[in-house]
Structure formats: structure tokens, C-alpha cells
């Protein structure tokens, strides 16, 4: 089974993804997390004991924000539900605060920042380690209220010792003086937060970099306090007890490549191996829900080819697209206007604690089946209970109610939640209930056996020698990174005419000096090649791109036969994942390296 990104956008996905997984009863379970945020789950799991304990910048009360590898002006924030992020970051500057963006591209967010630092892709880990090093060297460490709740500070000091600002400057492209100044600005701000996203997770050292983001927040006393990085408390969540079992990875390994399990799933970079390789346990059938791995997974040409060899495939998806064209059966969910919504996933990462539920704006059409019903029937079939099983029983409900099944489940979660709300409360306030600004949660949120934050977890310490070795590796050649655009969302909005008209979105951004040297012209065509494949892309020469780095967005390449996406087909773009490498993974999280991919770029004959 493969669960894709919109699984976390729907109430059905939020309530039933776990039921589906349990019903499958197989270890061949994959999600988009291992091409996305899994490093953050692992670092949070190791630091706090819970993989969903991910702090978010308290943007409305902070004085200084350091953003790495994220472009919230385009993405709207990620693992950081921050409506009107543009307005909120403007307000931060108006009240005298500042924000700095670290990104190899002058993104929309970087252009609006107080400072933009153009880093070499994949090297945030060095910058962050040097900042930790400098905090200790300049005696700027101050845990404030966290003192007494943190183990392992001395261990972190030792791990950071080789990474002086001078040692990393040449490697990450940011001067030692700049690193010192940035560290001081972070440490001396009244209230500050560090935030990292895609450019810090889908990289060679994704877990170590994700961990360092939190280490900086902790060492400056900014974790868990107003204006720092705080843990939301959603209305459907549960308060913790202050300690627990902790978090472990690698409880089992994948059959073919021996990659470790993370959070009960296997890295999606190895799905093709599991389909291709004969033997006991070979994957011969596949369920996809809200996913388009034929475009979204590295070396996707290989996975795409594998999908056509399966004995059976069923997809829950509204489109016949690059992935679902291989399915024997497609089960289409209704569109957002005809479904109920409560944001199970995104309210857990919101900058204010809020709760909001909406019933379907318009009813289902005759014969249409709600996504919740689709997912539960599928679960019942997978579990061997057959298509006519009692679905209420499957989710532990009994008796009659005027509420829908999803409403009953949500009601139960709200009632046992921290605010004692009920569904009726949310129905009474259709615009949402404001539960106030974020509040401090340490130590209640911790689920480590020690009941403390484990700042220097053993699996991470064991990965740092790999970082030390990489420090000595020379920087050479061109590297490829990704980007997002406001008018697009992964692969699934390109069939909407209003969103794809106008300027072409899928272009290869190239720095003017690189273009000149390589003989590329704006609007011309370039051949981009990597270890695994090549594509021909339209060139956009742009001074926003750092020299030595090129950028292509993902989710494009809608030129495959057998899809039914007429609008997308007219604006196909190219699939960047024909270039990304399925052998390149962050070993601690099994997450793909999608940024910092070595490529060769030449003018194409078509030019
Ligand atoms: N090179 C590169 N690759 C990347 C990334 C990158 O930055 N660079 N980003 C990665 C990231 S962060 C992610 S999250 C993944 C995404 O990877 P996927 O989740 O595999 O891909 P999406 O393109 O999001 O496809 C979503 C699918 O869900 C369907 N869909 C839309 N709405 C619904 C719905 O309500 N219900 C159901 N059942 N289906 C729906 C769409 O038709 C589409 O088929 O891609 C990853 N791949
Ligand atoms: N409009 C829109 N919104 C979206 C999406 C979308 O496709 N479109 N996708 C959604 C999804 S699934 C996700 S996961 C989120 C992602 O949310 P973000 O992480 O904010 O995503 P991006 O806009 O891709 O920003 C990533 C930035 O990292 C930079 N970068 C690349 N490599 C590196 C590196 O090595 N170091 C550093 N420091 N920076 C690097 C890129 O240049 C880019 O500007 O967005 C979500 N929101
Ligand atoms: Mo994502």
C-alpha cells in the first residue's frame, strides 16, 4: 500500500489511514513521508519520544525567525499551518523583528526577508553544526526554563566540536563571519525560532539537519516558550503524561535492500525493488490512496515501469493519471465541496490552537460514495471481512446516531481532548473556535523514558561521523534542487485550466553565469542528465539562482499515454524524478535525497 499526500488533507484520510494500514496486515506499507518529512518525525521521536511532537515557530510573538529550506510564501507553510504567512511575516518586521532565509535560490520568501543566505544545497547540516559550535564557543548557550528538562548537552557540544565556522564556510558557501553574526543574532534576540523544511529534510543528512534545527531552539532557550518554537495542542489531541516508551527505528528491514523500517513503514525509494525482485514476499498487488508515485518518487521511470507488471492494483483517486492508469480499479472520491472537513493533520501544526468543522457544502450526487466509506470498505475487504462487513463495528462504533460515522468519531476525539469540546460546539461556530495562542507543554508532551528531552540521541550521534567525512568532500559540478509554486500542488492541480494558464511553471532555473558558460539561453532547451536518467527542459535564466545550482519543480511530466488529463497534457512539463536517484537516501529516516542531485546540463539539439 502507498498513501500519498492528500491523505493528510482529508477527514477520511485523517481518521482511517491507520485502519487501512492495520487491515492490510503487511509490512509493505509506504507513504509520501519518505519523500518528505520523515527526517523530522525521526528527530522529534528521538528528542521528545513522539514522532508528531514537532514544534512550530510562534510567528506572531517572535522577534527573530531563521528559515532554512522552506519557501512559505509559495508553499503556505509546511509542518507549520500558518494562514496568511505573508501578512504575519510582514507584521514581524513592522514590530521591529527580523527574518533570515537560507536557500540556494532567492525564493519569494527570501526576497522579502531581512537577509538571504545562498547556501550550497545539502549543506545546511554544516551551517547548523557551526552555529551550535559557536553557541558553545561564545558562551551563548542558555537553556532558560528548559534547564532541568534536557539530557545530553555535553554530548552535543562534543559532536559539534569539529565544525567551527571556519571549517564549514568553504563547504556551505557562507562565510565564517556571517555564521558568527547569525548565531549571535539568534542567541541575543529576545524571542527567536529556527524553522527548516524540504531543503533540510529531503537531503543527504536530513535527520541530522532536522535534529539541529531543534537543538538550536533548545540551546537558546527558545523551545516551548512564547515567541519561540512551540508545540500546538489541537482540540482532537491528547495531553501527555511526561514520559513514555521513547522512539525506535529499524525494528525490521526491507526484504531487498535491507533498509530500516521507520514509524512502521518502509522507504518508498525501495518500492520498485520490492515489486521487481522475485522471491518470497515479492509485492504483486498494490493499493494506492491519494498518491502519484509514478511522478513523485525518485527514479520514477523505474517505478512507473514496475506498476504495469503487477497482478492487481486498486487506486483511490479522482483522476486517471500517471499512476492510476496502471490500476485495474479506480475508486473516485467526491470533490471537497461534497465532503465534510475537519483538519486532523494540519491543526496539529497550527500557529494558534483552533478547531473548525464543516459539513459538506452540497450533498453527494446519486451513486457517489464518500471517501470515508471507500476507505472503510476497502479496509474491510483487505482485512478479509468482505465488502458487506459492518463498517461501524470496524471503527468501534455501535448503536444509532443522527451524526455521520466521521462526525461520531470526531465527536469522541473532541470530548476526550484537552478542551472538552464536542461536535455540537463546532457546529455552533461554523467559522471555527479560537482556543488561543500556543502554550508551553514541556514536560507534559515528553514521551521519553527519562521524562526529559534527549538532546544527544545515540542514533543521531552515530550518524555524525558521516557528516564529518562529508565535510572534507570537495564542492564540484552542478547540483539540482526543487521548488514549489503557489499555483500548483505537487502533481494534482495541473488539470485545472485556471491554474496552468499563463507563464510556464515547469522551467529549469539557471544562474546567468552558468547559462553563459554552458551555452544556454533563456527560453531555450537544455538536456539535464543524472546517474539515473535525463530530461529536456525549458531554460529560465535567473539571477535568483545561486551559481552552480539549477532548479526544477516536481509533479510534472504529464505526457504519459493512457492518462485522462487533457489540460495537464497540454502543459506537460518534465518529470524531475526521472533525474533523482533511488539509491540516495538519508539512512536514519529512509528518506530520499531530492535536493542536491548531481547533474550535467548541456544545450539540447532542439534549441
Ligand atoms: N523531486 C521531488 N520529488 C518530490 C518532492 C520534491 O520536492 N522534489 N516533494 C515530495 C513531497 S513533499 C510529497 S508530499 C510527494 C507527494 O507525492 P504523492 O502524494 O505521491 O503525489 P501527489 O502529486 O501529491 O499526488 C496526489 C494524488 O492524490 C490525488 N488526490 C487529490 N485529492 C484527493 C483526494 O481528496 N482523495 C484522494 N483519494 N486522492 C486525491 C491526486 O489526483 C493525485 O493522484 O512528492 C514528493 N516528491
Ligand atoms: N502552492 C503549493 N503549496 C504547497 C505545495 C505545492 O506543491 N504548491 N506542496 C505542499 C507540500 S506536499 C509540502 S511538503 C510543502 C513544502 O513546503 P516548503 O518546504 O516550504 O517547500 P518549497 O516551496 O519547495 O521550499 C523549499 C525551498 O528549499 C530550497 N532548497 C532546496 N535545497 C535546499 C538545501 O539544500 N538547503 C536549503 N537551505 N534550501 C534548499 C528550495 O530552493 C526551495 O525554495 O509545501 C506544501 N504546500
Ligand atoms: Mo509534502
XYZ file of C-alpha atoms and ligand atoms in Angstrom:
702
model
C 0.000 0.000 0.000
C 1.109 3.523 -0.803
C -0.583 6.515 0.830
C 0.034 9.855 -0.865
C -0.004 13.440 0.255
C -3.754 14.299 0.100
C -4.388 11.531 2.627
C -3.433 14.176 5.194
C -5.704 16.758 3.581
C -8.966 14.862 4.099
C -11.046 13.970 7.137
C -11.389 10.443 5.772
C -7.621 10.067 5.482
C -7.080 11.576 8.909
C -9.498 9.164 10.563
C -8.934 5.987 8.547
C -5.308 5.832 7.370
C -4.488 3.798 10.487
C -7.443 1.449 9.934
C -6.284 0.867 6.361
C -2.762 0.095 7.454
C -3.880 -2.370 10.114
C -6.292 -4.042 7.700
C -3.547 -4.532 5.140
C -1.573 -6.551 7.659
C 1.606 -6.333 5.592
C 4.951 -4.713 6.177
C 4.894 -3.481 2.595
C 3.474 -0.159 3.664
C 4.774 3.046 2.084
C 3.804 6.716 2.202
C 4.898 10.051 0.783
C 6.534 10.773 4.170
C 9.756 9.127 2.971
C 9.977 11.620 0.104
C 9.139 14.433 2.515
C 9.145 14.983 6.281
C 10.172 11.625 7.758
C 13.534 13.014 8.999
C 11.599 15.443 11.186
C 9.486 12.620 12.636
C 12.644 10.697 13.459
C 14.394 13.654 15.075
C 11.287 14.529 17.098
C 10.795 10.905 18.054
C 14.348 10.709 19.361
C 14.344 14.130 21.073
C 10.884 14.089 22.650
C 9.703 10.486 22.363
C 6.847 11.288 19.972
C 7.177 11.494 16.213
C 4.351 14.020 15.929
C 5.824 16.329 18.576
C 7.024 18.865 16.039
C 7.382 22.437 17.278
C 6.264 25.330 15.063
C 7.543 28.924 15.025
C 5.297 31.119 17.175
C 5.464 33.695 14.412
C 3.018 36.187 15.936
C 5.139 36.716 19.053
C 8.688 36.176 17.850
C 11.420 38.757 17.251
C 13.665 36.706 15.021
C 12.998 33.827 12.684
C 15.583 31.761 10.826
C 14.032 29.838 7.910
C 16.027 27.121 6.154
C 14.987 25.254 3.014
C 11.403 26.455 3.012
C 9.520 28.937 0.888
C 6.306 29.524 2.834
C 5.292 32.432 0.547
C 4.851 29.720 -2.110
C 4.006 26.659 -0.029
C 1.846 28.367 2.629
C 3.985 26.781 5.311
C 4.542 23.112 5.853
C 4.522 21.285 9.194
C 3.594 24.855 10.087
C -0.037 25.726 9.475
C 0.237 29.461 9.126
C -2.638 31.172 7.323
C -1.610 34.473 5.713
C 2.064 33.785 6.285
C 2.902 36.804 4.133
C 0.937 39.118 6.436
C 2.342 37.503 9.568
C 5.968 37.834 8.428
C 5.330 41.441 7.411
C 3.869 42.093 10.873
C 7.003 40.582 12.433
C 9.168 43.113 10.580
C 6.783 46.005 11.318
C 7.125 45.424 15.035
C 10.912 45.598 14.737
C 11.670 41.892 14.318
C 13.595 40.242 11.509
C 13.695 37.036 9.498
C 16.519 35.443 7.572
C 16.149 32.843 4.807
C 18.761 30.210 3.938
C 18.120 28.903 0.421
C 20.229 28.323 -2.716
C 17.546 30.264 -4.572
C 16.283 33.757 -3.853
C 12.762 32.421 -3.320
C 9.736 34.666 -2.860
C 10.203 34.345 0.899
C 13.934 35.077 0.639
C 13.232 38.180 -1.439
C 11.036 39.536 1.371
C 13.483 38.666 4.152
C 15.911 40.909 6.013
C 18.720 38.727 4.769
C 19.082 35.889 2.274
C 21.962 33.454 2.595
C 22.533 31.418 -0.572
C 23.732 28.074 0.747
C 25.239 25.200 -1.214
C 22.476 22.533 -1.492
C 22.623 19.727 1.039
C 24.988 21.585 3.381
C 22.602 23.061 5.977
C 23.900 20.393 8.297
C 27.322 22.099 8.308
C 25.924 25.586 8.832
C 23.745 24.376 11.724
C 26.575 22.433 13.344
C 28.793 25.506 13.114
C 26.083 27.576 14.773
C 25.911 25.051 17.609
C 29.708 25.113 17.819
C 29.666 28.915 18.014
C 26.945 28.958 20.700
C 29.269 26.953 22.939
C 32.457 28.780 21.918
C 30.965 32.216 22.602
C 29.189 31.076 25.788
C 25.804 31.847 24.304
C 24.104 28.627 25.457
C 21.217 29.417 27.767
C 18.502 26.812 28.269
C 16.364 29.191 30.339
C 13.189 27.428 31.520
C 14.275 24.191 29.826
C 17.163 23.730 32.257
C 16.349 20.618 34.251
C 14.398 19.116 31.351
C 17.295 18.342 28.990
C 19.809 15.473 28.913
C 22.876 15.342 26.692
C 24.052 18.956 26.351
C 27.719 17.984 26.811
C 27.386 15.292 24.140
C 26.104 17.818 21.630
C 28.979 20.156 22.441
C 31.406 17.376 21.677
C 29.671 16.337 18.430
C 29.819 19.925 17.181
C 33.480 20.442 18.038
C 34.975 19.740 14.560
C 32.537 22.143 12.928
C 33.960 25.587 13.574
C 32.639 28.372 11.347
C 35.996 28.393 9.541
C 35.850 24.632 8.947
C 32.419 24.732 7.261
C 32.458 28.104 5.465
C 34.012 26.861 2.220
C 31.762 23.817 2.167
C 28.402 25.538 2.651
C 29.218 28.800 0.896
C 28.518 31.019 3.909
C 31.401 32.967 5.436
C 32.623 32.340 8.991
C 31.902 35.963 9.960
C 28.336 35.621 8.673
C 27.840 32.360 10.611
C 29.030 34.026 13.830
C 26.821 37.067 13.287
C 23.795 34.876 12.557
C 24.412 32.792 15.676
C 24.693 35.903 17.814
C 21.532 37.375 16.302
C 19.658 34.161 17.133
C 21.050 33.918 20.661
C 20.572 37.563 21.520
C 17.067 38.041 20.164
C 14.535 38.462 22.924
C 12.473 35.620 21.429
C 13.528 33.608 18.387
C 12.835 30.452 16.418
C 14.596 28.311 13.821
C 12.470 26.511 11.223
C 13.534 24.080 8.492
C 11.570 22.276 5.786
C 12.022 20.418 2.495
C 15.539 21.772 1.865
C 16.563 20.373 5.252
C 14.704 17.037 5.094
C 14.965 15.582 1.586
C 18.751 15.827 1.647
C 21.748 13.631 2.378
C 21.760 14.450 6.115
C 18.044 15.055 6.540
C 17.654 13.647 10.045
C 20.780 15.264 11.477
C 19.798 18.638 9.988
C 16.216 18.299 11.283
C 17.562 17.491 14.733
C 19.919 20.507 14.647
C 17.021 22.882 13.981
C 15.558 21.838 17.329
C 18.961 21.734 19.038
C 19.419 25.422 18.207
C 15.971 26.232 19.568
C 16.738 24.339 22.750
C 20.274 25.661 23.348
C 18.984 29.235 23.033
C 16.097 28.535 25.422
C 13.589 29.226 22.669
C 11.840 25.874 22.554
C 8.424 25.762 24.177
C 8.156 29.413 25.097
C 6.031 32.208 23.606
C 7.759 33.706 20.583
C 9.935 30.615 20.164
C 9.222 27.203 18.644
C 6.130 25.790 20.358
C 4.081 22.612 20.400
C 0.454 23.083 19.340
C -2.327 21.386 21.337
C -5.104 20.502 18.906
C -8.682 20.043 20.110
C -8.676 16.401 18.970
C -5.300 15.679 20.618
C -4.400 14.264 23.986
C -2.306 15.658 26.763
C 0.727 13.538 27.550
C 1.939 12.103 30.813
C 5.508 13.424 30.739
C 7.291 10.186 29.887
C 6.848 7.055 27.804
C 8.460 4.334 25.751
C 10.514 6.571 23.506
C 11.019 6.075 19.791
C 12.913 3.475 17.828
C 13.683 2.910 14.160
C 14.819 -0.204 12.322
C 12.636 -2.727 14.149
C 12.605 -4.630 10.848
C 14.212 -4.218 7.468
C 13.042 -4.220 3.883
C 13.363 -7.521 2.051
C 15.553 -6.490 -0.889
C 17.773 -3.595 0.190
C 17.637 -4.151 3.941
C 16.531 -0.568 4.578
C 15.274 0.041 8.097
C 11.601 0.444 8.935
C 10.673 3.923 10.183
C 7.424 4.592 12.046
C 6.035 1.284 10.808
C 6.665 1.966 7.152
C 9.326 1.197 4.588
C 11.123 3.822 2.483
C 9.277 4.380 -0.788
C 12.626 4.542 -2.632
C 12.608 0.753 -2.366
C 9.052 0.059 -3.563
C 10.345 -0.663 -7.091
C 12.875 -3.172 -5.664
C 10.109 -4.957 -3.783
C 7.967 -5.227 -6.935
C 10.815 -6.217 -9.270
C 12.679 -8.748 -7.171
C 11.245 -12.287 -7.237
C 11.085 -14.454 -4.149
C 9.094 -14.922 -1.013
C 7.388 -11.665 -0.078
C 7.530 -10.085 -3.529
C 4.921 -7.339 -3.950
C 2.409 -8.476 -6.599
C -0.549 -6.215 -5.812
C -0.791 -2.604 -4.808
C -3.308 -0.253 -3.230
C -2.658 3.450 -3.762
C -4.641 6.114 -1.950
C -4.234 9.774 -2.946
C -0.786 9.203 -4.362
C 1.010 9.646 -7.651
C 4.286 7.785 -7.071
C 4.823 7.411 -10.820
C 5.772 11.101 -10.675
C 6.691 11.772 -7.056
C 9.267 9.097 -6.252
C 12.945 9.207 -7.309
C 13.912 7.224 -10.397
C 10.242 7.205 -11.193
C 10.738 5.767 -14.673
C 11.678 2.529 -12.971
C 8.730 2.549 -10.569
C 6.342 3.514 -13.362
C 7.502 0.509 -15.387
C 7.102 -1.757 -12.344
C 3.492 -0.719 -11.816
C 2.498 -2.227 -15.159
C 3.845 -5.627 -14.086
C 1.615 -6.012 -11.027
C -1.053 -8.720 -10.899
C -3.553 -6.294 -9.389
C -3.769 -2.650 -8.484
C -6.545 -0.548 -6.977
C -6.368 3.224 -6.568
C -8.494 5.648 -4.594
C -8.125 8.806 -6.659
C -10.258 11.293 -8.595
C -8.001 11.187 -11.671
C -6.787 8.722 -14.269
C -3.213 9.956 -14.047
C 0.365 8.683 -14.441
C -0.061 6.265 -11.526
C -3.732 5.286 -11.628
C -3.568 4.480 -15.354
C -1.945 1.228 -14.197
C -4.810 0.368 -11.838
C -7.351 -2.371 -12.512
C -9.912 -0.490 -10.436
C -10.116 3.218 -9.601
C -12.393 4.341 -6.769
C -13.012 8.084 -7.144
C -13.781 10.161 -4.053
C -16.090 13.178 -4.341
C -14.559 16.675 -4.511
C -14.111 18.917 -1.436
C -17.457 20.700 -1.874
C -19.314 17.428 -1.327
C -17.463 16.227 1.740
C -17.222 17.114 5.416
C -13.977 18.556 6.717
C -12.002 18.809 9.918
C -8.248 19.145 9.612
C -6.885 16.254 11.636
C -3.327 16.647 10.364
C -2.810 20.363 9.853
C -4.405 21.578 13.093
C -1.669 19.662 14.883
C 0.923 22.064 13.425
C -1.041 25.314 13.622
C 0.285 28.667 14.862
C -2.816 29.090 17.046
C -4.909 26.416 18.649
C -8.131 26.429 16.671
C -10.843 23.926 15.772
C -13.208 24.034 12.845
C -15.604 21.569 11.303
C -17.644 21.957 8.145
C -20.355 19.719 6.799
C -20.478 19.139 3.043
C -21.477 22.345 1.267
C -23.577 20.345 -1.196
C -24.817 16.747 -0.972
C -23.277 13.778 -2.736
C -24.650 13.045 -6.184
C -26.666 9.879 -6.691
C -24.391 6.861 -6.746
C -21.424 8.809 -5.362
C -19.584 7.263 -2.431
C -17.894 9.332 0.260
C -14.137 8.836 0.675
C -14.625 7.602 4.247
C -16.941 4.877 3.009
C -14.491 3.950 0.243
C -11.567 3.664 2.654
C -13.501 1.626 5.227
C -14.957 -0.785 2.652
C -11.501 -1.254 1.239
C -10.205 -1.866 4.768
C -12.904 -4.451 5.430
C -12.065 -6.256 2.192
C -8.326 -6.165 2.934
C -8.971 -7.498 6.429
C -10.898 -10.421 4.933
C -14.280 -9.314 6.307
C -15.675 -8.819 2.812
C -17.439 -5.925 1.097
C -20.588 -6.154 3.207
C -18.912 -6.017 6.610
C -20.331 -3.769 9.352
C -18.219 -0.655 8.922
C -19.315 0.911 12.218
C -18.005 -2.133 14.040
C -14.707 -1.822 12.164
C -14.119 1.557 13.831
C -15.573 0.616 17.217
C -18.974 2.301 16.913
C -22.293 0.766 17.883
C -25.919 1.906 18.120
C -27.761 4.597 16.212
C -26.924 8.264 15.855
C -28.063 11.282 13.886
C -24.439 12.085 13.224
C -22.449 10.590 10.379
C -19.808 7.979 11.182
C -16.992 10.508 10.808
C -18.866 13.004 12.993
C -19.280 10.438 15.744
C -15.587 9.586 15.690
C -14.603 13.240 15.687
C -17.040 13.973 18.497
C -15.439 11.264 20.630
C -11.966 12.655 19.966
C -13.049 16.209 20.811
C -14.781 15.138 24.035
C -11.719 13.297 25.283
C -9.472 16.123 24.093
C -7.823 18.841 26.187
C -10.598 21.417 25.815
C -13.560 19.077 26.344
C -15.245 20.323 23.174
C -17.911 18.412 21.292
C -19.013 18.281 17.690
C -22.033 20.371 18.674
C -19.700 23.169 19.793
C -18.050 23.199 16.389
C -21.365 23.039 14.532
C -22.477 26.091 16.509
C -19.434 28.057 15.345
C -19.067 27.309 11.636
C -16.195 29.787 11.299
C -14.185 27.912 13.899
C -13.423 28.065 17.602
C -10.334 30.027 18.652
C -8.640 28.218 21.525
C -5.948 30.840 21.888
C -2.222 31.257 21.343
C 0.100 28.302 21.802
C 1.066 27.425 25.365
C 4.092 25.734 26.918
C 3.928 21.915 27.028
C 7.248 20.655 28.453
C 7.410 18.286 30.296
C 3.791 17.097 29.717
C 4.420 16.466 25.990
C 7.528 14.314 26.535
C 7.354 10.582 25.954
C 10.974 9.644 26.529
C 11.724 7.018 29.193
C 13.745 9.623 31.135
C 10.939 12.172 31.022
C 13.490 14.626 29.655
C 14.410 15.947 26.233
C 17.154 13.667 24.888
C 19.315 16.253 23.160
C 22.027 13.817 22.080
C 20.278 10.625 20.945
C 22.564 7.720 20.185
C 21.341 7.020 16.580
C 21.994 10.639 15.636
C 25.392 10.764 17.339
C 26.252 7.612 15.369
C 25.451 9.381 12.082
C 27.653 12.424 12.759
C 30.924 10.724 11.640
C 29.309 10.522 8.178
C 28.869 14.301 8.345
C 32.497 14.741 9.404
C 33.616 12.691 6.395
C 31.425 14.716 4.048
C 32.927 17.958 5.321
C 36.142 17.092 3.509
C 34.412 16.293 0.219
C 35.080 18.999 -2.397
C 32.206 21.001 -3.885
C 32.150 20.485 -7.628
C 29.809 20.337 -10.596
C 26.205 21.406 -10.934
C 23.544 20.300 -8.470
C 19.783 20.197 -8.869
C 17.190 21.318 -6.302
C 13.393 21.564 -6.328
C 10.884 24.341 -5.745
C 7.153 24.934 -5.399
C 4.778 27.374 -6.952
C 1.695 28.961 -5.434
C -0.454 27.904 -8.390
C 0.497 24.258 -8.228
C 0.367 21.474 -5.657
C 2.637 18.510 -6.260
C 1.167 16.744 -9.317
C -2.514 17.180 -8.648
C -3.596 20.632 -9.777
C -2.241 20.659 -13.310
C -5.518 19.633 -14.867
C -7.228 22.778 -13.592
C -7.191 25.265 -16.500
C -7.111 28.438 -14.369
C -4.028 27.198 -12.527
C -1.863 26.250 -15.509
C -2.606 29.086 -17.902
C -0.092 31.898 -18.327
C 3.649 31.689 -17.773
C 5.088 28.182 -17.875
C 5.801 26.958 -14.343
C 7.975 23.937 -15.046
C 11.256 25.514 -16.121
C 14.911 24.848 -15.342
C 16.182 27.884 -13.429
C 19.824 28.605 -14.264
C 22.110 31.328 -12.934
C 23.210 33.770 -15.707
C 26.917 32.923 -15.300
C 26.183 29.191 -15.570
C 23.956 29.799 -18.601
C 26.723 31.725 -20.317
C 29.324 29.082 -19.535
C 27.063 26.211 -20.633
C 25.755 27.981 -23.733
C 22.133 28.060 -22.546
C 19.679 30.786 -23.479
C 16.514 31.945 -21.772
C 13.508 30.178 -23.318
C 15.791 27.651 -24.994
C 16.014 23.999 -24.180
C 18.513 22.089 -22.076
C 19.322 18.441 -21.622
C 19.694 17.594 -17.933
C 21.255 14.236 -17.136
C 21.987 12.374 -13.901
C 23.040 8.860 -12.927
C 19.520 7.546 -13.469
C 18.154 9.411 -16.470
C 17.724 12.555 -18.479
C 15.103 15.116 -19.391
C 14.812 18.017 -21.773
C 13.627 21.165 -20.027
C 12.873 24.772 -20.927
C 15.582 27.099 -19.595
C 14.758 30.156 -17.498
C 17.876 32.217 -16.859
C 17.520 33.800 -13.441
C 19.792 35.754 -11.129
C 17.697 34.344 -8.262
C 19.541 31.050 -8.649
C 22.917 30.605 -6.949
C 25.767 29.770 -9.314
C 26.336 26.035 -9.553
C 22.708 25.199 -8.747
C 19.765 24.563 -11.065
C 16.130 24.138 -10.031
C 13.199 22.158 -11.417
C 9.817 21.786 -9.675
C 8.305 18.295 -9.201
C 4.917 16.854 -10.086
C 5.212 17.465 -13.827
C 5.713 15.224 -16.831
C 2.091 14.733 -17.894
C 2.971 13.297 -21.300
C 2.436 9.609 -20.480
C -0.003 7.630 -22.627
C -3.224 6.338 -21.101
C -3.983 9.193 -18.722
C -7.169 11.265 -18.892
C -5.805 14.687 -18.070
C -6.410 16.764 -21.170
C -5.455 20.110 -19.635
C -2.345 18.770 -17.918
C -1.321 17.074 -21.155
C -1.336 20.443 -22.887
C 1.069 21.777 -20.203
C 3.093 18.631 -19.530
C 6.389 19.970 -18.181
C 9.069 17.407 -17.376
C 9.316 14.938 -14.525
C 12.249 15.908 -12.282
C 12.113 12.466 -10.684
C 13.465 10.952 -13.889
C 16.713 12.506 -12.567
C 16.587 11.946 -8.805
C 18.283 8.810 -7.562
C 16.509 5.991 -5.735
C 19.835 4.845 -4.282
C 20.414 8.143 -2.451
C 18.789 8.089 0.983
C 19.167 9.615 4.417
C 19.911 6.353 6.250
C 18.255 7.257 9.569
C 14.877 8.024 8.066
C 14.945 6.190 4.727
C 14.053 9.492 3.121
C 15.003 10.204 -0.479
C 17.640 12.782 -1.390
C 15.678 15.067 -3.718
C 17.790 18.177 -3.271
C 21.481 18.398 -4.148
C 21.406 15.867 -7.011
C 24.473 15.938 -9.260
C 23.531 16.695 -12.859
C 25.125 17.560 -16.187
C 23.440 20.257 -18.244
C 24.034 20.862 -21.944
C 22.185 22.833 -24.595
C 19.816 20.457 -26.336
C 19.713 19.915 -30.058
C 16.102 21.072 -30.058
C 17.263 24.562 -29.093
N 11.901 15.715 -6.858
C 10.982 15.932 -5.912
N 10.068 14.990 -5.671
C 9.155 15.183 -4.705
C 9.135 16.362 -3.936
C 10.114 17.353 -4.220
O 10.161 18.428 -3.571
N 11.005 17.102 -5.218
N 8.218 16.522 -2.931
C 7.771 15.322 -2.291
C 6.641 15.601 -1.400
S 6.924 16.769 -0.181
C 5.477 14.963 -1.466
S 4.294 15.239 -0.255
C 5.250 13.961 -2.517
C 3.818 13.846 -2.995
O 3.716 12.594 -3.562
P 2.317 11.897 -3.844
O 1.416 12.031 -2.716
O 2.632 10.534 -4.356
O 1.840 12.729 -5.095
P 0.829 13.914 -5.360
O 1.323 14.558 -6.575
O 0.646 14.718 -4.134
O -0.459 13.114 -5.764
C -1.620 13.145 -5.057
C -2.642 12.215 -5.688
O -3.844 12.312 -4.922
C -4.954 12.553 -5.755
N -5.932 13.310 -4.965
C -6.133 14.631 -4.870
N -7.101 14.894 -3.976
C -7.522 13.710 -3.485
C -8.497 13.317 -2.532
O -9.173 14.132 -1.926
N -8.633 11.999 -2.282
C -7.898 11.068 -2.937
N -8.095 9.799 -2.649
N -6.986 11.400 -3.854
C -6.786 12.704 -4.107
C -4.392 13.244 -6.961
O -5.225 13.040 -8.090
C -3.013 12.581 -7.104
O -3.116 11.398 -7.855
O 6.095 14.229 -3.634
C 7.432 14.184 -3.256
N 8.261 14.194 -4.434
N 1.480 26.115 -3.617
C 1.954 24.955 -3.135
N 1.955 24.737 -1.808
C 2.433 23.571 -1.334
C 2.874 22.523 -2.178
C 2.885 22.794 -3.569
O 3.301 21.955 -4.386
N 2.425 24.008 -4.005
N 3.288 21.322 -1.659
C 2.971 21.050 -0.260
C 3.860 20.029 0.274
S 3.465 18.411 -0.064
C 4.940 20.319 1.049
S 5.877 19.061 1.709
C 5.269 21.691 1.400
C 6.755 22.045 1.321
O 6.946 23.332 1.766
P 8.358 24.075 1.594
O 9.413 23.280 2.261
O 8.184 25.487 2.000
O 8.570 23.896 0.026
P 9.299 24.645 -1.138
O 8.459 25.786 -1.605
O 9.636 23.591 -2.114
O 10.602 25.275 -0.496
C 11.768 24.567 -0.351
C 12.911 25.514 -0.591
O 14.118 24.851 -0.268
C 15.108 25.271 -1.144
N 16.195 24.289 -1.089
C 16.443 23.236 -1.906
N 17.514 22.566 -1.469
C 17.961 23.194 -0.364
C 19.036 22.949 0.544
O 19.814 22.015 0.425
N 19.157 23.814 1.595
C 18.322 24.878 1.777
N 18.511 25.652 2.834
N 17.329 25.128 0.915
C 17.129 24.286 -0.121
C 14.416 25.419 -2.469
O 15.137 26.297 -3.302
C 13.046 25.952 -2.041
O 12.986 27.352 -2.127
O 4.536 22.587 0.610
C 3.141 22.284 0.590
N 2.464 23.406 0.015
Mo 4.936 17.048 1.007
